[in-house]
């Protein structure tokens, strides 16, 4: 069984951009892939754990993992799956959150540098100039398509909240992450939760446009709360991986229930 078929069997694949092409690439040799985690809290939750397990299985099959902590995109905030604007975090909170995420990711993934690495996108996003970024990256994005994304359209239709230009621009930065990782590390695959489908497909397209390279993406299903909303780190209502935030008993009870 191919590793991708194994992921499907475990229920870790909801959508994929080009399954035949991705399976062929995975079977042809080691593939470098990445998943991004925004540091909105000091702990990840069980929704993130789905992506962590997908990464672990790919790594066990001989592929190279990049765990990307969004120290840069975390300063912007992803509007996907949200009804309101995120609170912007200060430097101290972001530093603490990034450190917390590192410790949890390293318990599941081998991030020694050979088969896996951990990066912080603040390292390159902080170096971007506004005019060069708008000229080189922004020109590839259609505002019409960006507005038609479900997460953006829902916020625009909600007059009370709306969406700021800050969050509206998030997908450009995430897409550029893929471009950078493709150039510097040969990364050709991005994975994430299904709420990231629009961001991931935008990144796949941008890699093709800016780097002239083939890239792939797939998403895992979302774990939802009892009210049908996604498990959200920023809402404070998630089932956390940190036992100080969610006790072992409460963690077990959530799955039992």
XYZ file of C-alpha atoms in Angstrom:
257
model
C 0.000 0.000 0.000
C 1.300 3.462 -0.888
C 1.703 5.942 1.936
C -1.040 8.144 0.457
C -3.440 5.185 0.309
C -2.512 4.567 3.949
C -3.418 8.152 4.830
C -6.756 7.727 3.058
C -7.448 4.490 4.907
C -6.875 6.319 8.189
C -9.281 9.076 7.208
C -6.558 11.717 6.981
C -7.342 12.911 3.438
C -10.383 14.987 2.494
C -9.264 16.731 -0.710
C -6.139 16.678 -2.882
C -5.133 18.924 -5.766
C -3.780 16.204 -8.096
C -3.904 12.758 -6.538
C -2.372 10.841 -9.454
C 0.505 13.292 -9.721
C 1.087 13.350 -5.969
C 1.049 9.554 -5.633
C 3.524 9.286 -8.511
C 5.819 11.850 -6.866
C 5.645 10.076 -3.482
C 6.455 6.723 -5.080
C 9.286 8.133 -7.229
C 11.450 9.081 -4.261
C 11.704 11.237 -1.129
C 9.410 14.276 -1.241
C 9.804 17.359 0.934
C 6.483 18.520 2.392
C 5.290 21.028 4.948
C 2.457 21.913 7.283
C 2.114 25.320 8.901
C 1.014 25.999 12.478
C 0.145 29.547 13.548
C 1.262 30.354 17.121
C -2.036 31.736 18.407
C -1.566 29.844 21.706
C 1.280 28.093 23.539
C -0.276 24.700 22.809
C -1.660 22.875 19.794
C -4.983 21.052 19.997
C -6.380 17.753 18.723
C -7.367 19.324 15.408
C -3.684 20.022 14.763
C -2.874 16.471 15.818
C -4.508 15.158 12.626
C -1.950 17.071 10.566
C 0.860 15.996 12.903
C -0.053 12.329 12.379
C -0.253 12.775 8.601
C 3.234 14.294 8.766
C 4.494 11.418 10.929
C 3.252 8.779 8.486
C 4.794 10.601 5.520
C 8.074 10.912 7.403
C 8.050 7.208 8.317
C 7.637 6.441 4.614
C 10.939 8.217 3.920
C 9.748 11.729 3.065
C 11.193 14.916 4.564
C 9.005 16.986 6.876
C 9.047 20.737 7.378
C 7.079 21.856 10.411
C 6.523 25.555 9.804
C 5.701 27.735 12.785
C 4.021 30.925 11.611
C 5.869 33.544 13.575
C 5.267 35.861 10.600
C 1.763 34.914 9.478
C 0.781 34.681 13.135
C 1.240 38.441 13.296
C -1.496 38.769 10.663
C -4.095 36.154 11.588
C -5.870 33.677 9.336
C -9.566 34.519 8.708
C -10.391 30.915 7.692
C -13.224 29.483 9.744
C -13.677 32.630 11.841
C -16.589 34.996 12.282
C -14.589 37.839 13.805
C -11.179 39.498 13.699
C -8.299 37.941 15.607
C -6.613 39.865 18.401
C -3.085 40.757 17.308
C -0.440 39.246 19.596
C 2.525 41.170 20.951
C 6.144 40.089 20.514
C 6.417 38.467 23.945
C 3.300 36.335 23.466
C 4.379 35.218 19.996
C 7.827 34.177 21.228
C 6.320 32.123 24.055
C 3.777 30.515 21.725
C 6.415 29.580 19.145
C 8.501 27.892 21.856
C 5.473 25.936 23.080
C 4.642 24.677 19.597
C 8.228 23.606 18.992
C 8.241 21.377 22.081
C 5.006 19.616 21.069
C 5.930 19.098 17.407
C 9.290 17.606 18.386
C 7.533 14.906 20.421
C 5.793 13.525 17.330
C 8.164 14.364 14.472
C 11.868 13.790 13.933
C 13.157 17.322 13.427
C 16.892 16.632 13.584
C 17.548 18.183 10.167
C 18.022 15.017 8.127
C 14.434 13.795 7.797
C 12.719 16.833 9.241
C 13.262 20.451 10.219
C 11.362 23.127 12.066
C 11.283 26.623 10.573
C 9.752 29.972 11.514
C 8.392 31.986 8.575
C 9.195 35.226 10.397
C 12.778 34.616 9.227
C 11.828 35.533 5.638
C 8.551 37.417 6.007
C 10.316 40.006 8.172
C 12.682 40.671 5.256
C 9.941 41.391 2.705
C 9.615 44.926 1.391
C 6.059 46.137 0.825
C 6.456 47.402 -2.756
C 8.506 44.401 -4.003
C 6.002 42.035 -2.353
C 2.986 43.723 -3.951
C 4.758 43.833 -7.315
C 6.131 40.280 -7.349
C 3.446 38.385 -5.416
C 0.309 40.528 -5.355
C 0.099 40.754 -9.139
C -0.644 37.012 -9.309
C -3.801 37.274 -7.177
C -7.262 38.220 -8.398
C -9.269 40.221 -5.865
C -12.432 38.706 -7.358
C -11.229 35.205 -6.512
C -10.068 36.259 -3.059
C -13.461 37.803 -2.255
C -15.260 34.656 -3.412
C -13.478 32.502 -0.847
C -16.048 31.287 1.674
C -14.228 32.600 4.749
C -13.856 36.082 3.194
C -17.321 36.229 1.663
C -18.983 35.285 4.960
C -17.102 38.028 6.790
C -17.989 40.615 4.132
C -21.648 39.713 4.405
C -21.526 40.181 8.177
C -21.714 43.974 8.550
C -20.927 43.944 12.249
C -17.457 42.441 11.823
C -16.346 42.613 8.198
C -12.704 41.836 7.458
C -9.620 44.009 7.720
C -7.056 44.380 4.965
C -4.631 42.723 7.380
C -6.506 39.410 7.439
C -7.544 39.762 3.794
C -3.860 39.664 2.823
C -3.131 36.508 4.829
C -3.482 34.128 1.897
C -0.795 36.024 -0.058
C 1.699 35.486 2.760
C 0.855 31.810 3.166
C 1.153 31.263 -0.580
C 4.533 32.982 -0.527
C 5.668 30.586 2.226
C 5.186 27.742 -0.253
C 7.146 29.634 -2.910
C 10.023 30.254 -0.480
C 10.115 26.648 0.770
C 10.021 25.371 -2.800
C 12.981 27.564 -3.761
C 15.111 26.987 -0.679
C 14.240 23.415 0.315
C 12.695 21.803 -2.770
C 9.348 21.508 -0.986
C 6.601 20.328 -3.373
C 3.741 19.403 -1.033
C 1.690 21.388 1.479
C -0.878 19.830 3.799
C -3.276 21.314 6.336
C -6.818 21.242 7.669
C -9.706 21.461 5.205
C -10.314 25.099 6.169
C -6.927 25.777 4.526
C -7.971 24.465 1.101
C -8.189 27.936 -0.467
C -4.839 29.011 0.977
C -3.153 25.779 -0.121
C -4.463 25.864 -3.687
C -3.360 29.504 -3.898
C 0.119 28.420 -2.851
C 0.210 25.575 -5.392
C -0.722 28.040 -8.130
C 1.812 30.639 -6.977
C 4.635 28.071 -6.960
C 3.769 27.274 -10.571
C 3.608 30.955 -11.560
C 6.703 32.225 -9.732
C 8.975 29.164 -9.727
C 7.727 27.285 -12.767
C 7.543 24.159 -10.592
C 4.947 21.470 -10.023
C 3.466 21.420 -6.532
C 0.721 19.574 -4.688
C -1.588 20.018 -1.719
C -3.975 17.972 0.345
C -6.146 18.656 3.369
C -7.324 16.597 6.322
C -10.888 16.714 7.662
C -11.615 19.156 10.467
C -12.392 18.004 13.967
C -15.485 19.924 15.014
C -16.968 20.908 18.347
C -20.450 19.810 19.352
C -21.888 23.012 17.850
C -20.431 22.157 14.422
C -17.718 24.827 14.491
C -14.076 23.940 13.967
C -11.784 23.305 16.908
C -10.185 26.726 17.316
C -7.027 27.588 19.221
C -7.959 31.266 19.426
C -11.433 30.598 20.835
C -10.026 28.952 23.963
C -12.570 26.115 23.649
C -10.265 23.515 22.120
C -9.140 20.157 23.476
C -5.483 20.940 24.038
C -2.445 18.670 23.762
C -0.907 20.332 26.823
C -2.130 18.437 29.945
C -2.007 21.668 31.942
C -4.615 23.158 29.594
C -6.758 20.040 29.151
C -6.405 17.383 31.832
C -5.781 13.781 30.840
C -9.232 12.913 32.189
C -10.982 15.653 30.167
C -8.973 14.652 27.084
C -10.137 11.027 27.413
C -13.729 12.073 28.112
C -13.934 14.186 24.953
C -13.154 11.172 22.767
C -15.380 8.904 24.857
C -18.301 11.304 24.509
